[in-house]
Amino acid sequence: MRKLYINGISSISPQNEAIFKGSTPQQYENNILPAQAQDYKSLLQPMMLRRMSKGVKMGLFCAKKALDEAEVKIPDVILVGTGQGCMEDTEKFLSNMLESEEGLLSPTSFIQSTHNTVAGQIALDLNCNGHNMTFTQNSVSFESALIDALLQQNDQNIKNILVGGVDETSNELTGFQRLDGQIKKEGHRNLELYSSQTSGTIISEAAAFFALGSEKLKHSYAEFKDVEIINSLDEKILESRIENFLKRNDLLVSQIDAVILGKNGDIRFDQYYDQLQNGMFSATCQLGYKHLVGDNNAISSYAFWLASKILKEKKIPRIFKLNALNCARPRNILIYNQYLGRNHGLILLQDL
Amino acid sequence: MSDLHTELKKSIIEQLNLEDMEVSEIENDEHLFGDGLGLDSIDALELIVLLEKDYGIKLTDPNQGKEIFNSINTMADFIEKNRTR
């Protein structure tokens, strides 16, 4: 089987990318976190930019930066994972319908309200006619896109794959997640997320894209080894499922140098992570990221970005650490995420 | 410049999200599509909605669009002759 190298990466989130270099983290008290503003005009044409929602802007901007870093002009494949798609335009379109009593509707927001708008806009911008897929699978949307990436690499003609995750928030629709307890009822400081004793989490908008290639470059970040999705899982067999996943990659638990956990401060479901922290990974360097960038259906793409940075730069910023263990030369990093006790995702990255 | 010309320019800037563009930057005889303002087919749909919503004009023949949406002048002429509100 051919290898897949991570040759270019880019992320936009509620934190600047410079957080990896030790910059002061952004603090939020609202439970819906906005993505950091970017100079979109530096890479996107103003005439195209004017009708893009934030999710489309973030996705296209990250895609172009990741491809640029990998020195790829047009990828063979474009894969995007997004759980909720273009929420801003969906909300605009629905509001227009209400205001005009289902009369005259602006076509732009309707056209752009579909989940596959981001992947479509990337293809239009790059003039890429290759395989173009969008995966909407709740919190394993990005993992689903990664599975397709692994399938695509079996085709000898596929050299470069663009894969990413993106989810945006909107004024009203995102707030609906308060109604079923997904968002914490009380205001919560993001940096104190892990000490929370209440249900729900903090929701955010973010995007992270990666240029994966069959050829290793001088500046490649890491190798993307494997991914697995488990839609429903009894907590009791979580550890054995992880062991099986590692086993199929010829690894033991002790060979995992760092585990990136999707812990999100929801007292109802953080026990999945607690179990791993106190159990099979108690002697492993443990990292978290949702206290910085919040949670959404494609946020594991941020964990993928973090793992790539760690493996390339061989350092782990203190702000991501969940325990005191150090890891001088990280080689294997496991990413584990679940949401509301469902849709468990495992991703494995390895040093070059 | 008539009030209608100015009103049209303001509506187009707002409806089509022409950020950073001022009314004074759009010439009355400038082509709205192609080499001029650079509008595209999605904008054409928005302009059709704008005509119906603001001036009560329903375009029955899509082929008329090319002529009507040539410039601010041609749009204003068409609106003057056909407006119902």
Short mmCIF file of C-alpha atoms in Angstrom, two decimals:
data_model
loop_
_atom_site.label_atom_id
_atom_site.label_comp_id
_atom_site.label_asym_id
_atom_site.label_seq_id
_atom_site.Cartn_x
_atom_site.Cartn_y
_atom_site.Cartn_z
CA MET A 1 0.00 0.00 0.00
CA ARG A 2 1.29 3.45 -0.91
CA LYS A 3 1.98 5.97 1.83
CA LEU A 4 0.19 9.29 2.31
CA TYR A 5 2.33 12.20 3.43
CA ILE A 6 1.04 15.43 4.91
CA ASN A 7 2.77 17.99 2.71
CA GLY A 8 0.83 21.17 3.46
CA ILE A 9 -1.44 22.29 6.29
CA SER A 10 -3.52 25.31 7.23
CA SER A 11 -6.08 26.06 9.90
CA ILE A 12 -8.45 28.82 10.94
CA SER A 13 -10.02 28.59 14.36
CA PRO A 14 -10.86 30.73 17.40
CA GLN A 15 -7.08 30.71 18.03
CA ASN A 16 -4.32 32.06 15.83
CA GLU A 17 -1.96 29.48 14.34
CA ALA A 18 0.74 31.26 16.33
CA ILE A 19 -0.60 29.62 19.48
CA PHE A 20 1.72 26.77 18.57
CA LYS A 21 4.63 29.18 18.96
CA GLY A 22 3.45 30.15 22.42
CA SER A 23 1.32 33.23 21.72
CA THR A 24 -1.25 34.13 24.39
CA PRO A 25 -4.45 32.16 23.86
CA GLN A 26 -7.67 33.98 23.02
CA GLN A 27 -10.16 33.92 25.86
CA TYR A 28 -13.90 33.77 25.35
CA GLU A 29 -16.78 33.91 27.80
CA ASN A 30 -19.52 33.33 25.26
CA ASN A 31 -20.24 29.66 24.55
CA ILE A 32 -20.21 30.18 20.77
CA LEU A 33 -16.66 30.93 19.63
CA PRO A 34 -15.95 32.85 16.42
CA ALA A 35 -13.05 32.01 14.12
CA GLN A 36 -10.18 34.50 14.03
CA ALA A 37 -10.43 37.09 11.25
CA GLN A 38 -8.12 36.57 8.26
CA ASP A 39 -6.90 38.69 5.37
CA TYR A 40 -9.08 36.76 2.91
CA LYS A 41 -8.48 39.32 0.17
CA SER A 42 -4.83 38.33 0.05
CA LEU A 43 -5.76 35.00 -1.55
CA LEU A 44 -9.38 35.25 -2.76
CA GLN A 45 -10.74 37.45 -5.53
CA PRO A 46 -12.97 40.25 -4.18
CA MET A 47 -15.70 39.50 -6.75
CA MET A 48 -15.82 35.88 -5.55
CA LEU A 49 -15.39 36.78 -1.89
CA ARG A 50 -18.43 39.06 -1.78
CA ARG A 51 -20.97 36.26 -1.76
CA MET A 52 -19.08 33.72 0.31
CA SER A 53 -20.19 32.82 3.81
CA LYS A 54 -17.55 32.46 6.51
CA GLY A 55 -17.36 28.69 6.10
CA VAL A 56 -16.68 28.98 2.37
CA LYS A 57 -14.08 31.70 2.95
CA MET A 58 -12.33 29.69 5.66
CA GLY A 59 -12.38 26.49 3.61
CA LEU A 60 -11.11 28.02 0.39
CA PHE A 61 -8.47 30.12 2.18
CA CYS A 62 -7.10 27.12 4.09
CA ALA A 63 -7.24 24.91 1.00
CA LYS A 64 -5.18 27.38 -1.03
CA LYS A 65 -2.61 27.84 1.75
CA ALA A 66 -2.19 24.08 2.28
CA LEU A 67 -1.82 23.44 -1.47
CA ASP A 68 0.61 26.33 -1.80
CA GLU A 69 2.79 24.91 0.96
CA ALA A 70 2.76 21.51 -0.74
CA GLU A 71 3.57 23.18 -4.08
CA VAL A 72 0.47 21.67 -5.65
CA LYS A 73 -1.53 23.77 -8.10
CA ILE A 74 -4.44 21.42 -8.77
CA PRO A 75 -5.03 18.34 -6.59
CA ASP A 76 -6.38 15.11 -8.09
CA VAL A 77 -9.05 14.84 -5.42
CA ILE A 78 -10.96 17.26 -3.17
CA LEU A 79 -12.52 15.87 0.02
CA VAL A 80 -14.35 17.94 2.61
CA GLY A 81 -15.94 16.95 5.89
CA THR A 82 -18.60 19.25 7.32
CA GLY A 83 -21.25 18.32 9.82
CA GLN A 84 -23.59 21.25 9.41
CA GLY A 85 -22.60 22.71 6.05
CA CYS A 86 -23.25 26.33 5.15
CA MET A 87 -25.32 27.44 8.13
CA GLU A 88 -25.08 31.19 7.40
CA ASP A 89 -26.70 30.90 3.98
CA THR A 90 -29.22 28.35 5.21
CA GLU A 91 -30.29 30.82 7.88
CA LYS A 92 -30.38 33.70 5.38
CA PHE A 93 -32.46 31.68 2.96
CA LEU A 94 -34.94 30.57 5.63
CA SER A 95 -35.21 34.13 6.99
CA ASN A 96 -35.89 35.44 3.45
CA MET A 97 -38.65 32.88 3.08
CA LEU A 98 -40.30 34.03 6.28
CA GLU A 99 -39.92 37.73 5.56
CA SER A 100 -41.24 37.52 2.01
CA GLU A 101 -43.97 35.05 3.01
CA GLU A 102 -42.49 32.52 0.62
CA GLY A 103 -42.53 35.10 -2.16
CA LEU A 104 -39.47 36.44 -3.95
CA LEU A 105 -36.29 34.81 -2.76
CA SER A 106 -32.69 35.78 -3.32
CA PRO A 107 -31.13 32.89 -5.26
CA THR A 108 -27.56 33.30 -3.97
CA SER A 109 -28.15 32.17 -0.40
CA PHE A 110 -30.23 29.22 -1.61
CA ILE A 111 -27.53 28.13 -4.07
CA GLN A 112 -24.88 28.41 -1.36
CA SER A 113 -26.84 26.81 1.44
CA THR A 114 -25.92 23.26 0.46
CA HIS A 115 -23.31 21.27 2.35
CA ASN A 116 -21.09 20.79 -0.68
CA THR A 117 -20.65 24.52 -1.38
CA VAL A 118 -17.14 24.60 0.13
CA ALA A 119 -15.83 21.68 -1.94
CA GLY A 120 -17.55 23.13 -5.01
CA GLN A 121 -16.09 26.60 -4.56
CA ILE A 122 -12.60 25.15 -4.08
CA ALA A 123 -12.98 23.18 -7.32
CA LEU A 124 -14.25 26.26 -9.18
CA ASP A 125 -11.44 28.42 -7.89
CA LEU A 126 -8.75 25.84 -8.73
CA ASN A 127 -10.43 24.71 -11.96
CA CYS A 128 -10.19 21.18 -10.61
CA ASN A 129 -12.35 18.55 -12.33
CA GLY A 130 -11.25 15.63 -10.16
CA HIS A 131 -13.15 13.49 -7.66
CA ASN A 132 -15.01 15.93 -5.40
CA MET A 133 -16.83 14.69 -2.33
CA THR A 134 -18.36 16.21 0.77
CA PHE A 135 -18.99 14.06 3.84
CA THR A 136 -21.62 14.95 6.40
CA GLN A 137 -21.50 12.38 9.20
CA ASN A 138 -22.00 14.29 12.44
CA SER A 139 -18.77 14.45 14.45
CA VAL A 140 -16.96 11.97 12.20
CA SER A 141 -17.39 14.07 9.06
CA PHE A 142 -13.66 14.76 8.78
CA GLU A 143 -12.80 11.13 9.58
CA SER A 144 -15.17 10.09 6.76
CA ALA A 145 -13.26 12.32 4.35
CA LEU A 146 -10.01 10.71 5.58
CA ILE A 147 -11.39 7.23 4.85
CA ASP A 148 -12.05 8.34 1.28
CA ALA A 149 -8.47 9.68 1.13
CA LEU A 150 -7.17 6.22 2.07
CA LEU A 151 -9.38 4.64 -0.59
CA GLN A 152 -8.23 7.12 -3.23
CA GLN A 153 -4.56 6.41 -2.59
CA ASN A 154 -5.10 2.87 -3.93
CA ASP A 155 -5.44 4.45 -7.37
CA GLN A 156 -1.93 4.79 -8.81
CA ASN A 157 -3.02 7.83 -10.81
CA ILE A 158 -3.83 9.80 -7.66
CA LYS A 159 -0.81 11.79 -6.51
CA ASN A 160 -2.25 14.65 -4.49
CA ILE A 161 -5.34 14.78 -2.30
CA LEU A 162 -6.80 17.88 -0.69
CA VAL A 163 -8.71 16.96 2.45
CA GLY A 164 -10.21 19.20 5.09
CA GLY A 165 -12.83 19.80 7.70
CA VAL A 166 -14.94 22.93 8.10
CA ASP A 167 -17.95 24.03 10.10
CA GLU A 168 -19.33 27.52 10.58
CA THR A 169 -21.77 29.02 13.06
CA SER A 170 -24.75 31.26 12.33
CA ASN A 171 -26.55 33.81 14.51
CA GLU A 172 -29.75 31.90 15.19
CA LEU A 173 -29.39 28.29 14.06
CA THR A 174 -26.27 27.58 16.13
CA GLY A 175 -28.06 28.91 19.21
CA PHE A 176 -30.70 26.19 18.75
CA GLN A 177 -28.09 23.76 20.07
CA ARG A 178 -28.76 25.28 23.49
CA LEU A 179 -32.28 23.88 23.37
CA ASP A 180 -31.19 20.25 23.42
CA GLY A 181 -28.33 20.81 25.84
CA GLN A 182 -25.42 20.64 23.37
CA ILE A 183 -24.24 24.11 24.40
CA LYS A 184 -23.71 24.91 28.07
CA LYS A 185 -26.52 27.00 29.51
CA GLU A 186 -24.28 29.17 31.65
CA GLY A 187 -21.50 31.35 30.22
CA HIS A 188 -18.19 29.54 30.50
CA ARG A 189 -14.61 30.67 30.06
CA ASN A 190 -13.06 28.52 27.38
CA LEU A 191 -9.74 28.10 29.20
CA GLU A 192 -11.57 26.67 32.22
CA LEU A 193 -13.53 24.14 30.14
CA TYR A 194 -11.98 21.06 31.71
CA SER A 195 -13.01 22.04 35.23
CA SER A 196 -16.64 22.30 34.17
CA GLN A 197 -19.15 20.24 36.14
CA THR A 198 -22.12 20.88 33.86
CA SER A 199 -23.56 19.35 30.72
CA GLY A 200 -23.02 20.72 27.21
CA THR A 201 -19.93 22.25 25.68
CA ILE A 202 -18.72 25.36 23.84
CA ILE A 203 -19.36 25.40 20.09
CA SER A 204 -17.12 27.05 17.53
CA GLU A 205 -16.46 27.62 13.85
CA ALA A 206 -13.20 26.43 12.33
CA ALA A 207 -11.52 24.95 9.28
CA ALA A 208 -8.36 22.93 8.71
CA PHE A 209 -7.14 21.66 5.34
CA PHE A 210 -4.31 19.36 4.32
CA ALA A 211 -2.47 18.59 1.13
CA LEU A 212 -1.77 14.86 1.21
CA GLY A 213 0.69 13.46 -1.30
CA SER A 214 2.05 10.08 -2.32
CA GLU A 215 5.52 11.59 -2.43
CA LYS A 216 7.46 12.73 0.60
CA LEU A 217 8.80 16.28 0.37
CA LYS A 218 11.70 17.87 2.24
CA HIS A 219 9.25 19.83 4.31
CA SER A 220 6.59 17.13 4.81
CA TYR A 221 4.99 17.13 8.24
CA ALA A 222 4.17 13.49 8.93
CA GLU A 223 2.60 10.37 7.49
CA PHE A 224 -1.12 9.87 7.74
CA LYS A 225 -1.31 6.20 8.71
CA ASP A 226 -4.88 5.21 9.41
CA VAL A 227 -8.40 6.21 10.45
CA GLU A 228 -11.36 4.35 11.89
CA ILE A 229 -14.94 5.29 12.68
CA ILE A 230 -17.03 3.53 15.30
CA ASN A 231 -20.56 4.93 15.24
CA SER A 232 -21.78 3.38 18.46
CA LEU A 233 -19.66 1.83 21.15
CA ASP A 234 -20.07 0.41 24.63
CA GLU A 235 -17.74 2.31 26.94
CA LYS A 236 -16.45 -0.99 28.31
CA ILE A 237 -14.90 -2.02 25.00
CA LEU A 238 -13.40 1.36 24.07
CA GLU A 239 -9.88 0.33 25.13
CA SER A 240 -10.00 -2.98 23.28
CA ARG A 241 -11.24 -1.25 20.12
CA ILE A 242 -8.31 1.16 20.35
CA GLU A 243 -5.91 -1.73 20.92
CA ASN A 244 -7.27 -3.44 17.79
CA PHE A 245 -6.83 -0.24 15.80
CA LEU A 246 -3.22 0.05 16.96
CA LYS A 247 -2.61 -3.64 16.34
CA ARG A 248 -3.65 -3.40 12.70
CA ASN A 249 -0.97 -0.71 12.42
CA ASP A 250 1.61 -2.95 14.16
CA LEU A 251 1.68 -0.75 17.23
CA LEU A 252 1.35 -1.30 20.96
CA VAL A 253 -0.22 1.18 23.36
CA SER A 254 3.23 1.86 24.80
CA GLN A 255 4.40 3.03 21.35
CA ILE A 256 1.91 5.90 21.29
CA ASP A 257 3.91 8.97 22.31
CA ALA A 258 1.00 11.38 22.59
CA VAL A 259 -2.76 11.03 22.54
CA ILE A 260 -4.92 13.98 21.48
CA LEU A 261 -8.31 13.78 23.16
CA GLY A 262 -11.51 15.54 22.11
CA LYS A 263 -12.49 16.22 25.72
CA ASN A 264 -15.09 18.99 25.68
CA GLY A 265 -16.18 19.64 29.26
CA ASP A 266 -19.53 17.88 28.90
CA ILE A 267 -19.90 16.07 32.20
CA ARG A 268 -22.27 13.54 30.60
CA PHE A 269 -19.77 12.18 28.09
CA ASP A 270 -16.23 13.08 29.16
CA GLN A 271 -15.96 9.72 30.93
CA TYR A 272 -14.87 8.18 27.63
CA TYR A 273 -11.78 10.37 27.78
CA ASP A 274 -11.37 10.02 31.55
CA GLN A 275 -11.27 6.26 31.12
CA LEU A 276 -8.38 6.51 28.65
CA GLN A 277 -6.55 9.13 30.71
CA ASN A 278 -6.70 6.98 33.83
CA GLY A 279 -6.37 3.68 32.02
CA MET A 280 -4.48 2.66 28.89
CA PHE A 281 -2.92 6.10 28.30
CA SER A 282 -2.12 6.98 31.94
CA ALA A 283 1.60 6.79 31.14
CA THR A 284 1.27 8.68 27.84
CA CYS A 285 1.51 12.41 27.14
CA GLN A 286 -2.16 13.56 26.94
CA LEU A 287 -3.29 16.60 24.98
CA GLY A 288 -6.53 18.52 24.63
CA TYR A 289 -7.58 21.35 22.29
CA LYS A 290 -11.28 22.08 22.75
CA HIS A 291 -10.60 24.49 25.66
CA LEU A 292 -8.90 26.61 22.99
CA VAL A 293 -10.94 26.09 19.82
CA GLY A 294 -14.29 24.76 21.05
CA ASP A 295 -16.23 21.91 19.51
CA ASN A 296 -17.97 21.32 16.20
CA ASN A 297 -18.63 18.44 13.84
CA ALA A 298 -15.35 18.82 11.95
CA ILE A 299 -13.08 19.93 14.80
CA SER A 300 -11.02 16.73 14.73
CA SER A 301 -9.41 18.34 11.67
CA TYR A 302 -7.88 20.83 14.12
CA ALA A 303 -6.46 17.89 16.11
CA PHE A 304 -4.99 16.60 12.82
CA TRP A 305 -3.41 20.03 12.29
CA LEU A 306 -2.03 19.98 15.86
CA ALA A 307 -0.58 16.48 15.47
CA SER A 308 1.05 17.47 12.17
CA LYS A 309 2.69 20.51 13.79
CA ILE A 310 3.92 18.48 16.77
CA LEU A 311 5.46 15.78 14.57
CA LYS A 312 7.23 18.29 12.37
CA GLU A 313 8.45 20.72 15.00
CA LYS A 314 9.10 18.09 17.68
CA LYS A 315 7.61 20.15 20.45
CA ILE A 316 4.38 20.24 22.38
CA PRO A 317 3.22 23.65 23.62
CA ARG A 318 2.25 23.54 27.29
CA ILE A 319 -1.20 25.04 26.66
CA PHE A 320 -2.35 21.79 24.99
CA LYS A 321 -1.17 19.46 27.78
CA LEU A 322 -3.65 17.60 29.96
CA ASN A 323 -1.02 15.90 32.13
CA ALA A 324 2.54 16.56 33.22
CA LEU A 325 4.24 13.88 31.14
CA ASN A 326 6.78 15.02 28.61
CA CYS A 327 7.54 13.65 25.21
CA ALA A 328 10.84 14.73 23.75
CA ARG A 329 10.67 12.94 20.39
CA PRO A 330 7.06 12.20 19.47
CA ARG A 331 6.80 9.51 16.78
CA ASN A 332 3.26 8.13 16.93
CA ILE A 333 0.26 10.33 17.72
CA LEU A 334 -3.24 9.00 18.19
CA ILE A 335 -6.28 11.28 17.90
CA TYR A 336 -9.49 10.18 19.60
CA ASN A 337 -12.76 12.09 19.45
CA GLN A 338 -16.43 11.39 20.15
CA TYR A 339 -19.48 13.61 20.49
CA LEU A 340 -22.43 12.93 22.80
CA GLY A 341 -21.08 9.42 23.34
CA ARG A 342 -21.54 8.57 19.66
CA ASN A 343 -19.46 8.67 16.48
CA HIS A 344 -16.05 7.77 17.79
CA GLY A 345 -13.12 8.59 15.53
CA LEU A 346 -9.55 7.29 15.68
CA ILE A 347 -6.77 8.82 13.57
CA LEU A 348 -3.12 7.79 13.57
CA LEU A 349 -0.22 9.96 12.43
CA GLN A 350 3.43 8.93 12.37
CA ASP A 351 6.72 10.75 12.21
CA LEU A 352 8.58 10.53 8.88
CA MET B 1 -27.89 61.59 -12.72
CA SER B 2 -31.57 60.90 -11.89
CA ASP B 3 -32.73 59.64 -8.52
CA LEU B 4 -33.60 56.32 -10.16
CA HIS B 5 -30.03 55.88 -11.42
CA THR B 6 -28.63 56.50 -7.93
CA GLU B 7 -31.27 54.29 -6.32
CA LEU B 8 -30.46 51.47 -8.74
CA LYS B 9 -26.75 51.70 -8.07
CA LYS B 10 -27.33 51.61 -4.31
CA SER B 11 -29.63 48.57 -4.65
CA ILE B 12 -27.15 46.73 -6.86
CA ILE B 13 -24.25 47.39 -4.46
CA GLU B 14 -26.35 46.19 -1.52
CA GLN B 15 -28.07 43.23 -3.19
CA LEU B 16 -24.94 41.89 -4.86
CA ASN B 17 -22.64 42.58 -1.87
CA LEU B 18 -20.27 44.69 -3.94
CA GLU B 19 -18.12 45.47 -0.94
CA ASP B 20 -15.77 48.44 -1.17
CA MET B 21 -17.70 49.89 -4.13
CA GLU B 22 -19.24 53.38 -4.09
CA VAL B 23 -22.18 54.69 -6.15
CA SER B 24 -19.82 57.16 -7.83
CA GLU B 25 -17.65 54.31 -9.11
CA ILE B 26 -20.37 52.87 -11.33
CA GLU B 27 -20.78 54.73 -14.62
CA ASN B 28 -24.27 54.98 -16.11
CA ASP B 29 -23.17 53.53 -19.45
CA GLU B 30 -20.70 50.97 -18.06
CA HIS B 31 -21.39 47.33 -18.95
CA LEU B 32 -22.71 45.50 -15.90
CA PHE B 33 -21.51 42.10 -17.12
CA GLY B 34 -18.23 40.95 -18.69
CA ASP B 35 -15.51 43.56 -18.96
CA GLY B 36 -17.44 46.26 -17.11
CA LEU B 37 -18.57 45.67 -13.58
CA GLY B 38 -17.85 41.94 -13.96
CA LEU B 39 -21.20 40.57 -12.83
CA ASP B 40 -22.03 36.92 -13.58
CA SER B 41 -25.05 34.67 -14.12
CA ILE B 42 -25.91 34.41 -10.42
CA ASP B 43 -25.99 38.22 -10.29
CA ALA B 44 -28.39 38.19 -13.25
CA LEU B 45 -30.80 36.10 -11.17
CA GLU B 46 -30.49 38.58 -8.32
CA LEU B 47 -31.25 41.48 -10.69
CA ILE B 48 -34.40 39.72 -11.93
CA VAL B 49 -35.56 39.36 -8.33
CA LEU B 50 -34.67 43.02 -7.69
CA LEU B 51 -36.82 44.21 -10.64
CA GLU B 52 -39.84 42.29 -9.40
CA LYS B 53 -39.43 43.11 -5.72
CA ASP B 54 -38.69 46.83 -5.98
CA TYR B 55 -40.50 47.84 -9.17
CA GLY B 56 -43.16 45.16 -9.70
CA ILE B 57 -41.72 44.12 -13.07
CA LYS B 58 -41.82 40.43 -13.91
CA LEU B 59 -39.57 39.43 -16.80
CA THR B 60 -41.51 36.98 -18.95
CA ASP B 61 -38.95 36.63 -21.74
CA PRO B 62 -35.47 35.68 -20.42
CA ASN B 63 -33.94 36.85 -23.72
CA GLN B 64 -34.85 40.43 -22.77
CA GLY B 65 -32.34 40.26 -19.92
CA LYS B 66 -29.24 40.75 -22.04
CA GLU B 67 -30.53 44.07 -23.34
CA ILE B 68 -32.12 45.33 -20.12
CA PHE B 69 -29.14 44.52 -17.90
CA ASN B 70 -26.58 46.00 -20.28
CA SER B 71 -25.97 49.08 -18.11
CA ILE B 72 -27.53 51.29 -15.45
CA ASN B 73 -28.94 53.48 -18.28
CA THR B 74 -30.72 50.55 -19.99
CA MET B 75 -32.06 49.26 -16.68
CA ALA B 76 -33.37 52.69 -15.68
CA ASP B 77 -35.06 53.16 -19.11
CA PHE B 78 -36.76 49.79 -18.84
CA ILE B 79 -37.92 50.46 -15.28
CA GLU B 80 -39.34 53.92 -16.20
CA LYS B 81 -41.43 52.38 -18.96
CA ASN B 82 -42.63 49.27 -17.15
CA ARG B 83 -42.74 49.89 -13.41
CA THR B 84 -45.95 49.12 -11.56
CA ARG B 85 -44.80 50.51 -8.23
#
